């Protein structure tokens, strides 16, 4: 089924270029809002904890509630977008996300904030799951598609880093409530623009593929997987293993159902694509390192170098600037000249170098010498790798599977981010506690060593991503 998003012109003629690029702007605006909220709370967490009286384990659920709902519903939202129409799913998601943001901003209790964050995750999944499918339909020509993906990736990547800055600025200047309330005007404008600019697509109809038992199985499996990952450091190993086994059993049941269902939720033929499967596997590893860096890097600045919220956010500001400039100015042309695979490998190599440098950051470090150089290396690496990886993943999907492929790609982002946050933060905390229990070191020195270990492990994960990409995503004939 064709899901062209532009206003039609004369029969047989392509849609007008300006309408397609206007649609891209709308899609990027909606994506930016959800990406910002995935990161904007990081710097504001101490203020939220003080105001609402969260315990340390309870505070983690301000992030976890969003991630679990977001990651668990992406595949279902992607498929429903194919069935009911991607524009309907996108605009409905904006409404849910904006309303949930207002609830977060008005929250005066722990339970209300956590529930509203989960609702934000639902809205974020609804919008994010269909965006790449819409983008691919808008720009089928390879060169234009590469430019569009570069713009979209720049918005997403820069938005993640920009969220850290805005979180610090809004929290220090106003209060943590405004990191959520700021979404109200943005969400209204984005919704009005989406209704006006995006052309309607009918969708296949719910009767063409609404595998609700399969949806329940995969949504439960994904939510449980994210829950297992993000809460691994707060429970006994036996409980974690049992929950992981249950998640695996749900995935197995889902796979068996999809192999036999007349109208499966997820067509298993998707995974026959070497590019789609390989790109998603590489993305899990790459996003694990980058998300872990954002979280632990902010903690290093605050707990080791003594930065406040605003200064921490400002310290990250070069990242979105560098990512935006490189992605918009160079990515599409570089990919067109050297090929997506070579650009991806170069980007991953820069990420390895940046994390390796951070693995040497001392307790008495300096921002200009110990933080800014690796920050710029990581930004340049991500700016090169992400558009190339996105293009490779989506090139491995058929047009009728674009919504599912988009949902899958976004799902692996969440799984990778959750995995990186859980593994690297647990490693850092364990190393710090071990040093303090042994005595002979200060809290700052032990904390810095814990973060150095996390960065070094992150560099190792990035090396694994580089090796996997070099082998699995290598173009045929090379």
Short mmCIF file of C-alpha atoms in Angstrom, two decimals, residues 64-82 89 93 96-97 100 115-131 212 214-227 251 254 265-266 403-404 406-412 414-415 418:
data_model
loop_
_atom_site.label_atom_id
_atom_site.label_comp_id
_atom_site.label_asym_id
_atom_site.label_seq_id
_atom_site.Cartn_x
_atom_site.Cartn_y
_atom_site.Cartn_z
CA UNK A 64 11.99 4.21 34.18
CA UNK A 65 8.22 4.79 33.91
CA UNK A 66 8.76 6.72 30.69
CA UNK A 67 11.21 4.22 29.22
CA UNK A 68 9.09 1.16 30.00
CA UNK A 69 5.91 2.55 28.43
CA UNK A 70 7.79 4.07 25.49
CA UNK A 71 9.85 1.00 24.69
CA UNK A 72 7.07 -1.47 25.31
CA UNK A 73 4.55 0.15 22.97
CA UNK A 74 6.69 1.13 19.98
CA UNK A 75 6.12 -2.01 17.91
CA UNK A 76 2.38 -2.00 18.57
CA UNK A 77 2.13 1.70 17.76
CA UNK A 78 4.09 1.20 14.55
CA UNK A 79 1.75 -1.54 13.36
CA UNK A 80 -1.37 0.37 14.38
CA UNK A 81 -0.04 3.32 12.43
CA UNK A 82 0.07 1.14 9.31
CA UNK A 89 -1.29 7.91 15.01
CA UNK A 93 0.38 10.80 20.01
CA UNK A 96 -1.44 12.30 24.57
CA UNK A 97 2.15 13.43 25.07
CA UNK A 100 0.73 14.01 29.97
CA UNK A 115 1.92 7.81 36.30
CA UNK A 116 2.09 10.93 34.12
CA UNK A 117 5.59 9.99 32.98
CA UNK A 118 4.26 6.58 31.92
CA UNK A 119 1.49 8.33 29.96
CA UNK A 120 4.16 10.50 28.34
CA UNK A 121 5.84 7.28 27.24
CA UNK A 122 2.60 6.13 25.60
CA UNK A 123 2.31 9.39 23.65
CA UNK A 124 5.98 9.32 22.75
CA UNK A 125 5.65 5.80 21.37
CA UNK A 126 2.64 6.79 19.27
CA UNK A 127 4.47 9.66 17.59
CA UNK A 128 7.94 8.14 17.31
CA UNK A 129 6.89 4.74 15.99
CA UNK A 130 5.56 6.07 12.67
CA UNK A 131 7.95 8.92 11.88
CA UNK A 212 -4.27 -8.40 19.53
CA UNK A 214 0.35 -11.05 19.58
CA UNK A 215 0.29 -7.38 20.54
CA UNK A 216 -0.30 -8.28 24.18
CA UNK A 217 2.57 -10.78 24.15
CA UNK A 218 5.15 -8.48 22.53
CA UNK A 219 4.11 -5.41 24.52
CA UNK A 220 4.37 -7.38 27.76
CA UNK A 221 7.71 -8.84 26.68
CA UNK A 222 9.18 -5.46 25.74
CA UNK A 223 7.92 -3.73 28.87
CA UNK A 224 9.26 -6.53 31.04
CA UNK A 225 12.60 -6.45 29.23
CA UNK A 226 13.03 -2.73 29.82
CA UNK A 227 11.89 -3.19 33.44
CA UNK A 251 9.15 -13.33 23.33
CA UNK A 254 5.14 -14.11 20.47
CA UNK A 265 1.59 -8.12 14.07
CA UNK A 266 5.26 -8.43 13.13
CA UNK A 403 5.85 1.45 9.88
CA UNK A 404 6.95 -1.75 11.58
CA UNK A 406 10.36 2.33 12.06
CA UNK A 407 8.84 0.99 15.29
CA UNK A 408 11.50 -1.71 15.51
CA UNK A 409 14.32 0.79 14.98
CA UNK A 410 12.96 3.05 17.70
CA UNK A 411 12.45 0.05 19.99
CA UNK A 412 16.10 -0.97 19.76
CA UNK A 414 15.11 2.38 23.87
CA UNK A 415 16.46 -1.08 24.68
CA UNK A 418 18.08 1.33 28.95
#
